[in-house]
Each structure stands twice: as structure tokens, then as C-alpha cells.
Amino acid sequence: MQAKKLKSNKGNNLDGVLKIIPKVFKDERGFFYESWNKKVFDKISKTNFIQDNHSRSFKGVLRGLHYQINPYPQGKLVRCTLGRIFDVAVDLRINSNTYKEWVGIELNEINKLQLWIPKGFAHGFLTLSDIAEVQYKTTESWCKEYEKTIIWDDPNLKIEWPIHKLDGLNPILSNKDLNAATIKSAEKDGFIFL
């Protein structure tokens, strides 16, 4: 398993966000790989995962940008085991040199890449294939009263979602995501990380 830093939309390394590249063993029967190994991952980032999540989405579904504020912020290790997604992490740490910068990467069942998103970031993804299944580990349980959402198309973030890959579909969002706050509202309300 390798870990590589990713460049943000402004060309900076987002401190802590990593592309995880597993070692995949393939032969005529199929493949095998360790999707997570505590001993190996602790060398990348010492963390304690306490929950596994699994979602299924259809083409055009956009989930996010979700995060949890203190005292229950979540780190996430995300992978797509069926189909394709465009996965995004946004830095919400106000004292960071990369505050409000984002990174996006395609995760899919072929490349088997994972994205490590530490605490202090918002997370979202857009489903690019007819069906996608996403599995992710979290460092904290879901806590409804501390969950926050930033609107996916916030003009202050300028995330370059690959909408052109949806064959004319518009993104499909939940009511929660449609009514999400802007980054300016989150700043005003103190829903960012110091």
C-alpha cells in the first residue's frame, strides 16, 4: 500500500489528504488486495476507525459536501467497489494554508484507489456510472446534531464537478444537500474548524 499527496485546485498539497494505492495481486482467477491493514495504515496516519459505511447510488447522484464539527469530527477512508465516482475533499480548517481549497479524484472498481480524508474536511462525491457502491471507514460515529453540509456548487469553492460525464443529466441531490449552507454561512455560524 502506497500513500501519495494530492494537489488541490490551486496546486497546493492538502495537508493530510492522501491517495491510497493498494498492492493488487491479479491472475486468471481475478484479484486480491488488502483494502485496509491497521499496521500498514498506522504508518500513514495513526487513527482508530470505529464505523464502516456502505452506500449505493445511481448515475448523477451527488452526495455532500458533508462533515461533522467538533467534538465529533470524522476522518474517512473512502473507496468505490462498484462503478465510478468523482470524490471530493474540501479543507475547512480556517488556520490552514489551504483553507477552502479542494481536491477531486476518480475512485472506481478498476483503479481500486482510496482517498484518506482527515478530520477538518468536508466530503462529497458524484456518481459517474449507472450504479456505484461506496464503502468508507470513519473515525467517529455519525452524530446528527453535529453534521453539517456545504452546498455542492458554492461559488466561493468553485469545485469542478465533472457534470459533463453525466450524459445530459443534472445532479440528483437529497433535500438536505439541496438546502445546504454556503461556506460563508458556515463561517458566520462558526461551523468550520480552527
Short mmCIF file of N, CA and C in Angstrom, two decimals:
data_model
loop_
_atom_site.label_atom_id
_atom_site.label_comp_id
_atom_site.label_asym_id
_atom_site.label_seq_id
_atom_site.Cartn_x
_atom_site.Cartn_y
_atom_site.Cartn_z
N MET A 1 0.85 -1.17 0.00
CA MET A 1 0.00 0.00 0.00
C MET A 1 0.90 1.24 0.00
N GLN A 2 0.62 2.15 -0.93
CA GLN A 2 1.35 3.42 -1.01
C GLN A 2 0.40 4.56 -0.71
N ALA A 3 0.96 5.66 -0.22
CA ALA A 3 0.18 6.86 0.02
C ALA A 3 0.85 8.01 -0.72
N LYS A 4 0.06 8.77 -1.49
CA LYS A 4 0.60 9.90 -2.23
C LYS A 4 -0.23 11.15 -1.94
N LYS A 5 0.48 12.28 -1.79
CA LYS A 5 -0.20 13.55 -1.60
C LYS A 5 -0.86 13.97 -2.90
N LEU A 6 -1.94 14.72 -2.76
CA LEU A 6 -2.67 15.21 -3.93
C LEU A 6 -2.61 16.72 -3.97
N LYS A 7 -2.61 17.27 -5.18
CA LYS A 7 -2.62 18.72 -5.37
C LYS A 7 -4.05 19.22 -5.32
N SER A 8 -4.23 20.37 -4.66
CA SER A 8 -5.55 20.99 -4.59
C SER A 8 -5.86 21.71 -5.90
N ASN A 9 -7.04 22.31 -5.97
CA ASN A 9 -7.43 23.07 -7.15
C ASN A 9 -6.49 24.24 -7.41
N LYS A 10 -5.72 24.66 -6.40
CA LYS A 10 -4.78 25.76 -6.57
C LYS A 10 -3.33 25.28 -6.64
N GLY A 11 -3.14 23.97 -6.76
CA GLY A 11 -1.81 23.42 -6.93
C GLY A 11 -1.03 23.14 -5.66
N ASN A 12 -1.67 23.27 -4.50
CA ASN A 12 -1.00 23.01 -3.22
C ASN A 12 -1.31 21.61 -2.73
N ASN A 13 -0.41 21.04 -1.93
CA ASN A 13 -0.70 19.77 -1.26
C ASN A 13 -1.66 20.05 -0.12
N LEU A 14 -2.77 19.33 -0.08
CA LEU A 14 -3.70 19.46 1.04
C LEU A 14 -3.15 18.62 2.18
N ASP A 15 -2.72 19.26 3.23
CA ASP A 15 -2.09 18.58 4.35
C ASP A 15 -2.99 17.49 4.92
N GLY A 16 -2.53 16.26 4.81
CA GLY A 16 -3.25 15.13 5.39
C GLY A 16 -4.09 14.34 4.42
N VAL A 17 -4.56 14.94 3.31
CA VAL A 17 -5.37 14.22 2.33
C VAL A 17 -4.43 13.38 1.46
N LEU A 18 -4.73 12.09 1.35
CA LEU A 18 -3.83 11.19 0.63
C LEU A 18 -4.59 10.26 -0.31
N LYS A 19 -3.98 10.01 -1.46
CA LYS A 19 -4.46 8.96 -2.36
C LYS A 19 -3.78 7.68 -1.91
N ILE A 20 -4.56 6.67 -1.59
CA ILE A 20 -4.04 5.39 -1.13
C ILE A 20 -4.09 4.41 -2.30
N ILE A 21 -2.93 3.84 -2.61
CA ILE A 21 -2.81 2.92 -3.74
C ILE A 21 -2.49 1.53 -3.18
N PRO A 22 -3.47 0.62 -3.21
CA PRO A 22 -3.21 -0.71 -2.67
C PRO A 22 -2.38 -1.56 -3.63
N LYS A 23 -1.70 -2.54 -3.09
CA LYS A 23 -0.98 -3.51 -3.91
C LYS A 23 -1.98 -4.59 -4.29
N VAL A 24 -2.25 -4.70 -5.59
CA VAL A 24 -3.26 -5.65 -6.08
C VAL A 24 -2.56 -6.83 -6.73
N PHE A 25 -2.97 -8.02 -6.33
CA PHE A 25 -2.43 -9.25 -6.90
C PHE A 25 -3.49 -9.81 -7.86
N LYS A 26 -3.13 -9.88 -9.15
CA LYS A 26 -4.07 -10.33 -10.18
C LYS A 26 -3.54 -11.59 -10.85
N ASP A 27 -4.46 -12.46 -11.24
CA ASP A 27 -4.14 -13.59 -12.10
C ASP A 27 -5.41 -13.97 -12.86
N GLU A 28 -5.38 -15.10 -13.55
CA GLU A 28 -6.52 -15.50 -14.38
C GLU A 28 -7.79 -15.75 -13.57
N ARG A 29 -7.68 -15.91 -12.25
CA ARG A 29 -8.84 -16.16 -11.40
C ARG A 29 -9.52 -14.88 -10.94
N GLY A 30 -8.78 -13.75 -11.00
CA GLY A 30 -9.33 -12.49 -10.51
C GLY A 30 -8.26 -11.67 -9.81
N PHE A 31 -8.58 -11.17 -8.63
CA PHE A 31 -7.60 -10.36 -7.91
C PHE A 31 -7.79 -10.51 -6.41
N PHE A 32 -6.78 -10.05 -5.67
CA PHE A 32 -6.82 -9.97 -4.22
C PHE A 32 -6.03 -8.74 -3.80
N TYR A 33 -6.53 -8.03 -2.79
CA TYR A 33 -5.75 -6.95 -2.19
C TYR A 33 -6.28 -6.67 -0.78
N GLU A 34 -5.39 -6.14 0.04
CA GLU A 34 -5.80 -5.70 1.38
C GLU A 34 -6.36 -4.29 1.22
N SER A 35 -7.63 -4.12 1.53
CA SER A 35 -8.22 -2.78 1.41
C SER A 35 -7.87 -1.92 2.63
N TRP A 36 -7.52 -2.56 3.72
CA TRP A 36 -7.07 -1.83 4.90
C TRP A 36 -6.33 -2.79 5.81
N ASN A 37 -5.25 -2.30 6.38
CA ASN A 37 -4.45 -3.07 7.31
C ASN A 37 -3.98 -2.09 8.38
N LYS A 38 -4.39 -2.28 9.61
CA LYS A 38 -4.08 -1.32 10.69
C LYS A 38 -2.59 -1.05 10.80
N LYS A 39 -1.79 -2.10 10.79
CA LYS A 39 -0.35 -1.93 10.95
C LYS A 39 0.23 -1.05 9.84
N VAL A 40 -0.19 -1.29 8.61
CA VAL A 40 0.29 -0.50 7.47
C VAL A 40 -0.28 0.91 7.51
N PHE A 41 -1.58 1.03 7.79
CA PHE A 41 -2.21 2.35 7.77
C PHE A 41 -1.69 3.24 8.90
N ASP A 42 -1.34 2.66 10.03
CA ASP A 42 -0.77 3.45 11.13
C ASP A 42 0.52 4.15 10.73
N LYS A 43 1.23 3.60 9.76
CA LYS A 43 2.43 4.26 9.26
C LYS A 43 2.07 5.47 8.40
N ILE A 44 0.89 5.46 7.83
CA ILE A 44 0.40 6.57 7.01
C ILE A 44 -0.25 7.63 7.90
N SER A 45 -1.14 7.19 8.76
CA SER A 45 -1.85 8.09 9.67
C SER A 45 -2.37 7.28 10.84
N LYS A 46 -1.90 7.60 12.02
CA LYS A 46 -2.39 6.88 13.20
C LYS A 46 -3.83 7.31 13.45
N THR A 47 -4.71 6.34 13.38
CA THR A 47 -6.12 6.64 13.57
C THR A 47 -6.83 5.39 14.10
N ASN A 48 -8.03 5.59 14.55
CA ASN A 48 -8.83 4.50 15.07
C ASN A 48 -10.18 4.52 14.38
N PHE A 49 -10.37 3.64 13.43
CA PHE A 49 -11.67 3.57 12.74
C PHE A 49 -12.67 2.87 13.64
N ILE A 50 -13.88 3.43 13.71
CA ILE A 50 -14.90 2.84 14.58
C ILE A 50 -16.20 2.51 13.86
N GLN A 51 -16.30 2.87 12.57
CA GLN A 51 -17.54 2.59 11.86
C GLN A 51 -17.24 2.37 10.38
N ASP A 52 -17.94 1.43 9.75
CA ASP A 52 -17.88 1.21 8.30
C ASP A 52 -19.24 1.58 7.72
N ASN A 53 -19.21 2.31 6.60
CA ASN A 53 -20.44 2.70 5.90
C ASN A 53 -20.40 2.17 4.48
N HIS A 54 -21.58 1.92 3.92
CA HIS A 54 -21.70 1.38 2.57
C HIS A 54 -22.91 2.07 1.93
N SER A 55 -22.69 2.75 0.80
CA SER A 55 -23.81 3.39 0.11
C SER A 55 -23.89 2.90 -1.33
N ARG A 56 -25.08 2.95 -1.87
CA ARG A 56 -25.33 2.61 -3.28
C ARG A 56 -26.02 3.81 -3.90
N SER A 57 -25.52 4.27 -5.03
CA SER A 57 -26.07 5.46 -5.68
C SER A 57 -26.20 5.20 -7.18
N PHE A 58 -27.11 5.93 -7.79
CA PHE A 58 -27.33 5.82 -9.22
C PHE A 58 -26.69 7.01 -9.94
N LYS A 59 -26.53 6.87 -11.24
CA LYS A 59 -25.84 7.89 -12.03
C LYS A 59 -26.44 9.27 -11.77
N GLY A 60 -25.55 10.22 -11.52
CA GLY A 60 -25.97 11.60 -11.29
C GLY A 60 -26.19 11.95 -9.83
N VAL A 61 -26.25 10.95 -8.96
CA VAL A 61 -26.45 11.25 -7.53
C VAL A 61 -25.19 11.94 -7.01
N LEU A 62 -25.41 13.06 -6.36
CA LEU A 62 -24.33 13.81 -5.73
C LEU A 62 -24.62 13.85 -4.24
N ARG A 63 -23.69 13.35 -3.46
CA ARG A 63 -23.83 13.33 -2.00
C ARG A 63 -22.80 14.28 -1.42
N GLY A 64 -23.25 15.22 -0.61
CA GLY A 64 -22.30 16.12 0.05
C GLY A 64 -22.57 17.56 -0.26
N LEU A 65 -21.75 18.30 0.29
CA LEU A 65 -20.47 18.13 0.97
C LEU A 65 -20.72 18.01 2.47
N HIS A 66 -20.46 16.85 3.04
CA HIS A 66 -20.78 16.54 4.43
C HIS A 66 -19.55 16.59 5.33
N TYR A 67 -19.79 16.97 6.58
CA TYR A 67 -18.74 16.91 7.61
C TYR A 67 -19.39 17.02 8.97
N GLN A 68 -18.65 16.70 10.00
CA GLN A 68 -19.13 16.86 11.38
C GLN A 68 -18.18 17.80 12.11
N ILE A 69 -18.79 18.72 12.86
CA ILE A 69 -18.00 19.69 13.62
C ILE A 69 -17.60 19.11 14.98
N ASN A 70 -16.71 19.82 15.65
CA ASN A 70 -16.27 19.41 16.98
C ASN A 70 -17.45 19.35 17.94
N PRO A 71 -17.49 18.40 18.83
CA PRO A 71 -16.41 17.49 19.23
C PRO A 71 -16.41 16.14 18.51
N TYR A 72 -17.14 16.02 17.38
CA TYR A 72 -17.25 14.74 16.69
C TYR A 72 -16.83 14.80 15.22
N PRO A 73 -15.69 15.41 14.91
CA PRO A 73 -15.26 15.43 13.51
C PRO A 73 -14.87 14.03 13.05
N GLN A 74 -15.08 13.77 11.77
CA GLN A 74 -14.79 12.44 11.22
C GLN A 74 -13.64 12.49 10.22
N GLY A 75 -12.73 11.53 10.33
CA GLY A 75 -11.82 11.21 9.26
C GLY A 75 -12.46 10.08 8.46
N LYS A 76 -12.21 10.02 7.15
CA LYS A 76 -12.84 9.00 6.31
C LYS A 76 -11.82 8.38 5.37
N LEU A 77 -11.88 7.08 5.22
CA LEU A 77 -11.11 6.36 4.22
C LEU A 77 -12.13 5.81 3.22
N VAL A 78 -12.15 6.39 2.01
CA VAL A 78 -13.22 6.15 1.04
C VAL A 78 -12.71 5.32 -0.14
N ARG A 79 -13.56 4.38 -0.58
CA ARG A 79 -13.26 3.61 -1.79
C ARG A 79 -14.56 3.29 -2.53
N CYS A 80 -14.46 3.09 -3.81
CA CYS A 80 -15.60 2.72 -4.65
C CYS A 80 -15.39 1.29 -5.11
N THR A 81 -16.27 0.38 -4.70
CA THR A 81 -16.09 -1.04 -5.01
C THR A 81 -16.92 -1.51 -6.20
N LEU A 82 -17.83 -0.65 -6.66
CA LEU A 82 -18.62 -0.95 -7.86
C LEU A 82 -18.89 0.36 -8.57
N GLY A 83 -18.57 0.42 -9.86
CA GLY A 83 -18.83 1.63 -10.62
C GLY A 83 -17.74 2.68 -10.47
N ARG A 84 -18.15 3.96 -10.68
CA ARG A 84 -17.20 5.07 -10.68
C ARG A 84 -17.80 6.28 -9.98
N ILE A 85 -16.97 6.97 -9.20
CA ILE A 85 -17.38 8.22 -8.58
C ILE A 85 -16.27 9.26 -8.73
N PHE A 86 -16.65 10.52 -8.64
CA PHE A 86 -15.70 11.62 -8.50
C PHE A 86 -15.79 12.04 -7.05
N ASP A 87 -14.71 11.81 -6.31
CA ASP A 87 -14.70 12.02 -4.86
C ASP A 87 -13.97 13.32 -4.54
N VAL A 88 -14.52 14.11 -3.60
CA VAL A 88 -14.01 15.45 -3.31
C VAL A 88 -13.80 15.63 -1.81
N ALA A 89 -12.70 16.29 -1.46
CA ALA A 89 -12.43 16.72 -0.08
C ALA A 89 -12.14 18.21 -0.11
N VAL A 90 -12.75 18.96 0.83
CA VAL A 90 -12.58 20.41 0.92
C VAL A 90 -12.03 20.75 2.30
N ASP A 91 -10.94 21.52 2.32
CA ASP A 91 -10.29 21.92 3.57
C ASP A 91 -11.14 22.98 4.27
N LEU A 92 -11.63 22.65 5.47
CA LEU A 92 -12.44 23.58 6.27
C LEU A 92 -11.72 24.02 7.54
N ARG A 93 -10.39 23.91 7.54
CA ARG A 93 -9.58 24.31 8.69
C ARG A 93 -9.13 25.75 8.46
N ILE A 94 -9.77 26.68 9.16
CA ILE A 94 -9.57 28.10 8.88
C ILE A 94 -8.12 28.55 9.04
N ASN A 95 -7.35 27.90 9.88
CA ASN A 95 -5.94 28.27 10.07
C ASN A 95 -4.99 27.55 9.12
N SER A 96 -5.52 26.76 8.21
CA SER A 96 -4.70 26.01 7.26
C SER A 96 -4.28 26.92 6.10
N ASN A 97 -3.11 26.64 5.54
CA ASN A 97 -2.65 27.37 4.35
C ASN A 97 -3.48 27.04 3.12
N THR A 98 -4.25 25.94 3.20
CA THR A 98 -5.06 25.52 2.06
C THR A 98 -6.56 25.62 2.37
N TYR A 99 -6.93 26.49 3.30
CA TYR A 99 -8.34 26.67 3.67
C TYR A 99 -9.18 26.99 2.43
N LYS A 100 -10.28 26.28 2.28
CA LYS A 100 -11.25 26.39 1.19
C LYS A 100 -10.74 25.83 -0.14
N GLU A 101 -9.57 25.20 -0.14
CA GLU A 101 -9.11 24.52 -1.35
C GLU A 101 -9.67 23.10 -1.34
N TRP A 102 -9.75 22.51 -2.51
CA TRP A 102 -10.34 21.18 -2.63
C TRP A 102 -9.49 20.31 -3.55
N VAL A 103 -9.73 19.01 -3.42
CA VAL A 103 -9.11 18.03 -4.30
C VAL A 103 -10.21 17.08 -4.75
N GLY A 104 -10.13 16.66 -6.02
CA GLY A 104 -11.08 15.70 -6.56
C GLY A 104 -10.34 14.59 -7.28
N ILE A 105 -10.83 13.38 -7.13
CA ILE A 105 -10.17 12.21 -7.72
C ILE A 105 -11.24 11.19 -8.09
N GLU A 106 -11.02 10.51 -9.23
CA GLU A 106 -11.95 9.43 -9.58
C GLU A 106 -11.55 8.17 -8.84
N LEU A 107 -12.51 7.60 -8.14
CA LEU A 107 -12.36 6.31 -7.49
C LEU A 107 -13.27 5.34 -8.24
N ASN A 108 -12.76 4.16 -8.54
CA ASN A 108 -13.61 3.20 -9.24
C ASN A 108 -13.17 1.77 -8.95
N GLU A 109 -13.97 0.83 -9.41
CA GLU A 109 -13.72 -0.58 -9.13
C GLU A 109 -12.48 -1.10 -9.86
N ILE A 110 -12.03 -0.41 -10.90
CA ILE A 110 -10.85 -0.84 -11.65
C ILE A 110 -9.57 -0.33 -11.00
N ASN A 111 -9.51 0.98 -10.70
CA ASN A 111 -8.25 1.52 -10.16
C ASN A 111 -8.06 1.20 -8.67
N LYS A 112 -9.14 0.88 -7.98
CA LYS A 112 -9.10 0.46 -6.57
C LYS A 112 -8.43 1.48 -5.64
N LEU A 113 -8.34 2.73 -6.10
CA LEU A 113 -7.76 3.78 -5.28
C LEU A 113 -8.68 4.08 -4.11
N GLN A 114 -8.08 4.63 -3.05
CA GLN A 114 -8.85 5.08 -1.89
C GLN A 114 -8.43 6.52 -1.60
N LEU A 115 -9.30 7.26 -0.95
CA LEU A 115 -8.97 8.62 -0.55
C LEU A 115 -9.06 8.71 0.96
N TRP A 116 -7.95 9.10 1.59
CA TRP A 116 -7.93 9.34 3.03
C TRP A 116 -8.20 10.81 3.25
N ILE A 117 -9.29 11.09 3.97
CA ILE A 117 -9.73 12.45 4.26
C ILE A 117 -9.70 12.62 5.77
N PRO A 118 -8.72 13.37 6.30
CA PRO A 118 -8.64 13.52 7.75
C PRO A 118 -9.72 14.45 8.30
N LYS A 119 -9.79 14.53 9.62
CA LYS A 119 -10.73 15.44 10.28
C LYS A 119 -10.44 16.86 9.81
N GLY A 120 -11.51 17.66 9.71
CA GLY A 120 -11.34 19.05 9.31
C GLY A 120 -11.67 19.30 7.85
N PHE A 121 -12.16 18.28 7.16
CA PHE A 121 -12.50 18.40 5.74
C PHE A 121 -13.96 18.03 5.52
N ALA A 122 -14.57 18.67 4.51
CA ALA A 122 -15.89 18.24 4.03
C ALA A 122 -15.66 17.22 2.93
N HIS A 123 -16.63 16.33 2.74
CA HIS A 123 -16.51 15.25 1.76
C HIS A 123 -17.79 15.14 0.96
N GLY A 124 -17.62 14.85 -0.33
CA GLY A 124 -18.76 14.60 -1.19
C GLY A 124 -18.34 13.80 -2.41
N PHE A 125 -19.32 13.23 -3.11
CA PHE A 125 -18.99 12.53 -4.35
C PHE A 125 -20.15 12.59 -5.33
N LEU A 126 -19.78 12.48 -6.61
CA LEU A 126 -20.72 12.45 -7.72
C LEU A 126 -20.62 11.08 -8.38
N THR A 127 -21.77 10.41 -8.58
CA THR A 127 -21.79 9.09 -9.20
C THR A 127 -21.72 9.24 -10.72
N LEU A 128 -20.69 8.64 -11.32
CA LEU A 128 -20.46 8.76 -12.76
C LEU A 128 -20.96 7.56 -13.55
N SER A 129 -21.12 6.42 -12.90
CA SER A 129 -21.58 5.19 -13.57
C SER A 129 -23.06 4.97 -13.29
N ASP A 130 -23.67 4.02 -13.98
CA ASP A 130 -25.10 3.74 -13.78
C ASP A 130 -25.40 3.42 -12.32
N ILE A 131 -24.51 2.68 -11.68
CA ILE A 131 -24.62 2.34 -10.25
C ILE A 131 -23.22 2.44 -9.67
N ALA A 132 -23.13 2.92 -8.44
CA ALA A 132 -21.84 2.91 -7.74
C ALA A 132 -22.08 2.53 -6.29
N GLU A 133 -21.19 1.71 -5.78
CA GLU A 133 -21.21 1.38 -4.36
C GLU A 133 -19.94 1.92 -3.73
N VAL A 134 -20.13 2.69 -2.67
CA VAL A 134 -19.04 3.35 -1.98
C VAL A 134 -18.98 2.81 -0.56
N GLN A 135 -17.78 2.46 -0.14
CA GLN A 135 -17.57 1.98 1.22
C GLN A 135 -16.53 2.87 1.86
N TYR A 136 -16.79 3.25 3.10
CA TYR A 136 -15.81 4.08 3.79
C TYR A 136 -15.81 3.83 5.28
N LYS A 137 -14.61 3.91 5.81
CA LYS A 137 -14.39 3.79 7.25
C LYS A 137 -14.39 5.19 7.83
N THR A 138 -14.90 5.34 9.06
CA THR A 138 -14.89 6.64 9.73
C THR A 138 -14.24 6.52 11.10
N THR A 139 -13.69 7.64 11.54
CA THR A 139 -13.01 7.68 12.84
C THR A 139 -13.96 8.09 13.96
N GLU A 140 -15.19 8.40 13.60
CA GLU A 140 -16.19 8.81 14.59
C GLU A 140 -17.55 8.35 14.10
N SER A 141 -18.45 8.04 15.01
CA SER A 141 -19.82 7.66 14.64
C SER A 141 -20.57 8.88 14.09
N TRP A 142 -21.60 8.58 13.31
CA TRP A 142 -22.45 9.64 12.80
C TRP A 142 -23.20 10.28 13.97
N CYS A 143 -23.22 11.59 13.99
CA CYS A 143 -23.88 12.32 15.07
C CYS A 143 -24.69 13.45 14.44
N LYS A 144 -25.99 13.23 14.29
CA LYS A 144 -26.87 14.12 13.53
C LYS A 144 -26.75 15.58 13.95
N GLU A 145 -26.70 15.87 15.24
CA GLU A 145 -26.69 17.27 15.67
C GLU A 145 -25.39 18.00 15.34
N TYR A 146 -24.33 17.24 15.03
CA TYR A 146 -23.04 17.86 14.69
C TYR A 146 -22.73 17.76 13.20
N GLU A 147 -23.61 17.11 12.44
CA GLU A 147 -23.39 17.00 10.99
C GLU A 147 -23.77 18.31 10.32
N LYS A 148 -22.92 18.76 9.41
CA LYS A 148 -23.15 19.98 8.64
C LYS A 148 -22.95 19.67 7.17
N THR A 149 -23.51 20.52 6.33
CA THR A 149 -23.40 20.34 4.89
C THR A 149 -23.14 21.69 4.22
N ILE A 150 -22.18 21.69 3.31
CA ILE A 150 -21.89 22.84 2.46
C ILE A 150 -22.48 22.54 1.09
N ILE A 151 -23.11 23.53 0.47
CA ILE A 151 -23.73 23.34 -0.85
C ILE A 151 -22.67 22.95 -1.88
N TRP A 152 -22.99 21.97 -2.69
CA TRP A 152 -22.06 21.36 -3.64
C TRP A 152 -21.51 22.34 -4.67
N ASP A 153 -22.32 23.33 -5.06
CA ASP A 153 -21.91 24.25 -6.11
C ASP A 153 -21.62 25.66 -5.58
N ASP A 154 -21.14 25.74 -4.36
CA ASP A 154 -20.81 27.02 -3.74
C ASP A 154 -19.84 27.79 -4.63
N PRO A 155 -20.22 29.01 -5.05
CA PRO A 155 -19.34 29.78 -5.95
C PRO A 155 -18.03 30.19 -5.30
N ASN A 156 -17.94 30.17 -3.97
CA ASN A 156 -16.69 30.51 -3.30
C ASN A 156 -15.71 29.35 -3.27
N LEU A 157 -16.18 28.15 -3.56
CA LEU A 157 -15.30 26.98 -3.60
C LEU A 157 -14.91 26.62 -5.03
N LYS A 158 -15.81 26.84 -5.97
CA LYS A 158 -15.56 26.59 -7.40
C LYS A 158 -15.07 25.16 -7.67
N ILE A 159 -15.77 24.19 -7.11
CA ILE A 159 -15.42 22.79 -7.35
C ILE A 159 -15.78 22.45 -8.79
N GLU A 160 -14.85 21.83 -9.47
CA GLU A 160 -15.05 21.47 -10.88
C GLU A 160 -15.60 20.04 -10.98
N TRP A 161 -16.88 19.91 -10.63
CA TRP A 161 -17.54 18.60 -10.73
C TRP A 161 -17.62 18.21 -12.20
N PRO A 162 -17.36 16.96 -12.57
CA PRO A 162 -17.41 16.55 -13.98
C PRO A 162 -18.85 16.27 -14.44
N ILE A 163 -19.67 17.29 -14.40
CA ILE A 163 -21.08 17.16 -14.78
C ILE A 163 -21.20 16.71 -16.24
N HIS A 164 -20.23 17.09 -17.08
CA HIS A 164 -20.25 16.71 -18.49
C HIS A 164 -20.22 15.19 -18.69
N LYS A 165 -19.83 14.44 -17.66
CA LYS A 165 -19.78 12.98 -17.76
C LYS A 165 -21.12 12.32 -17.42
N LEU A 166 -22.16 13.13 -17.20
CA LEU A 166 -23.48 12.59 -16.82
C LEU A 166 -24.42 12.42 -18.00
N ASP A 167 -23.92 12.61 -19.22
CA ASP A 167 -24.74 12.42 -20.43
C ASP A 167 -26.03 13.23 -20.39
N GLY A 168 -25.92 14.50 -19.99
CA GLY A 168 -27.08 15.40 -20.00
C GLY A 168 -27.90 15.40 -18.73
N LEU A 169 -27.61 14.52 -17.78
CA LEU A 169 -28.34 14.52 -16.51
C LEU A 169 -27.88 15.68 -15.64
N ASN A 170 -28.79 16.16 -14.82
CA ASN A 170 -28.42 17.12 -13.79
C ASN A 170 -28.13 16.34 -12.50
N PRO A 171 -27.28 16.87 -11.64
CA PRO A 171 -27.02 16.18 -10.37
C PRO A 171 -28.30 15.98 -9.58
N ILE A 172 -28.41 14.82 -8.94
CA ILE A 172 -29.57 14.46 -8.12
C ILE A 172 -29.13 14.55 -6.67
N LEU A 173 -29.83 15.41 -5.91
CA LEU A 173 -29.45 15.66 -4.52
C LEU A 173 -30.60 15.39 -3.56
N SER A 174 -30.26 15.06 -2.33
CA SER A 174 -31.26 14.93 -1.27
C SER A 174 -31.74 16.33 -0.89
N ASN A 175 -32.86 16.41 -0.18
CA ASN A 175 -33.34 17.71 0.30
C ASN A 175 -32.32 18.38 1.21
N LYS A 176 -31.66 17.58 2.05
CA LYS A 176 -30.64 18.12 2.95
C LYS A 176 -29.52 18.77 2.15
N ASP A 177 -29.07 18.10 1.09
CA ASP A 177 -27.97 18.64 0.29
C ASP A 177 -28.41 19.83 -0.56
N LEU A 178 -29.66 19.81 -1.03
CA LEU A 178 -30.19 20.94 -1.80
C LEU A 178 -30.28 22.21 -0.95
N ASN A 179 -30.54 22.04 0.35
CA ASN A 179 -30.72 23.18 1.25
C ASN A 179 -29.50 23.44 2.13
N ALA A 180 -28.35 23.01 1.66
CA ALA A 180 -27.12 23.14 2.44
C ALA A 180 -26.67 24.60 2.52
N ALA A 181 -25.80 24.86 3.48
CA ALA A 181 -25.26 26.21 3.70
C ALA A 181 -24.14 26.52 2.71
N THR A 182 -23.87 27.77 2.54
CA THR A 182 -22.68 28.19 1.80
C THR A 182 -21.50 28.21 2.76
N ILE A 183 -20.31 28.28 2.22
CA ILE A 183 -19.13 28.36 3.07
C ILE A 183 -19.17 29.65 3.90
N LYS A 184 -19.70 30.73 3.32
CA LYS A 184 -19.79 32.00 4.06
C LYS A 184 -20.74 31.86 5.26
N SER A 185 -21.85 31.15 5.08
CA SER A 185 -22.78 30.91 6.19
C SER A 185 -22.13 30.06 7.26
N ALA A 186 -21.40 29.03 6.83
CA ALA A 186 -20.73 28.16 7.80
C ALA A 186 -19.70 28.95 8.60
N GLU A 187 -18.98 29.84 7.94
CA GLU A 187 -18.01 30.69 8.65
C GLU A 187 -18.71 31.59 9.66
N LYS A 188 -19.80 32.21 9.23
CA LYS A 188 -20.55 33.13 10.08
C LYS A 188 -21.10 32.41 11.32
N ASP A 189 -21.57 31.17 11.11
CA ASP A 189 -22.16 30.39 12.21
C ASP A 189 -21.12 29.65 13.05
N GLY A 190 -19.85 29.73 12.67
CA GLY A 190 -18.79 29.05 13.41
C GLY A 190 -18.71 27.56 13.14
N PHE A 191 -19.24 27.13 11.98
CA PHE A 191 -19.26 25.71 11.64
C PHE A 191 -18.07 25.33 10.76
N ILE A 192 -16.91 25.78 11.15
CA ILE A 192 -15.67 25.41 10.49
C ILE A 192 -14.68 25.03 11.58
N PHE A 193 -13.48 24.63 11.19
CA PHE A 193 -12.50 24.15 12.16
C PHE A 193 -11.41 25.17 12.39
N LEU A 194 -11.04 25.38 13.65
CA LEU A 194 -9.98 26.34 13.99
C LEU A 194 -8.62 25.69 13.90
#
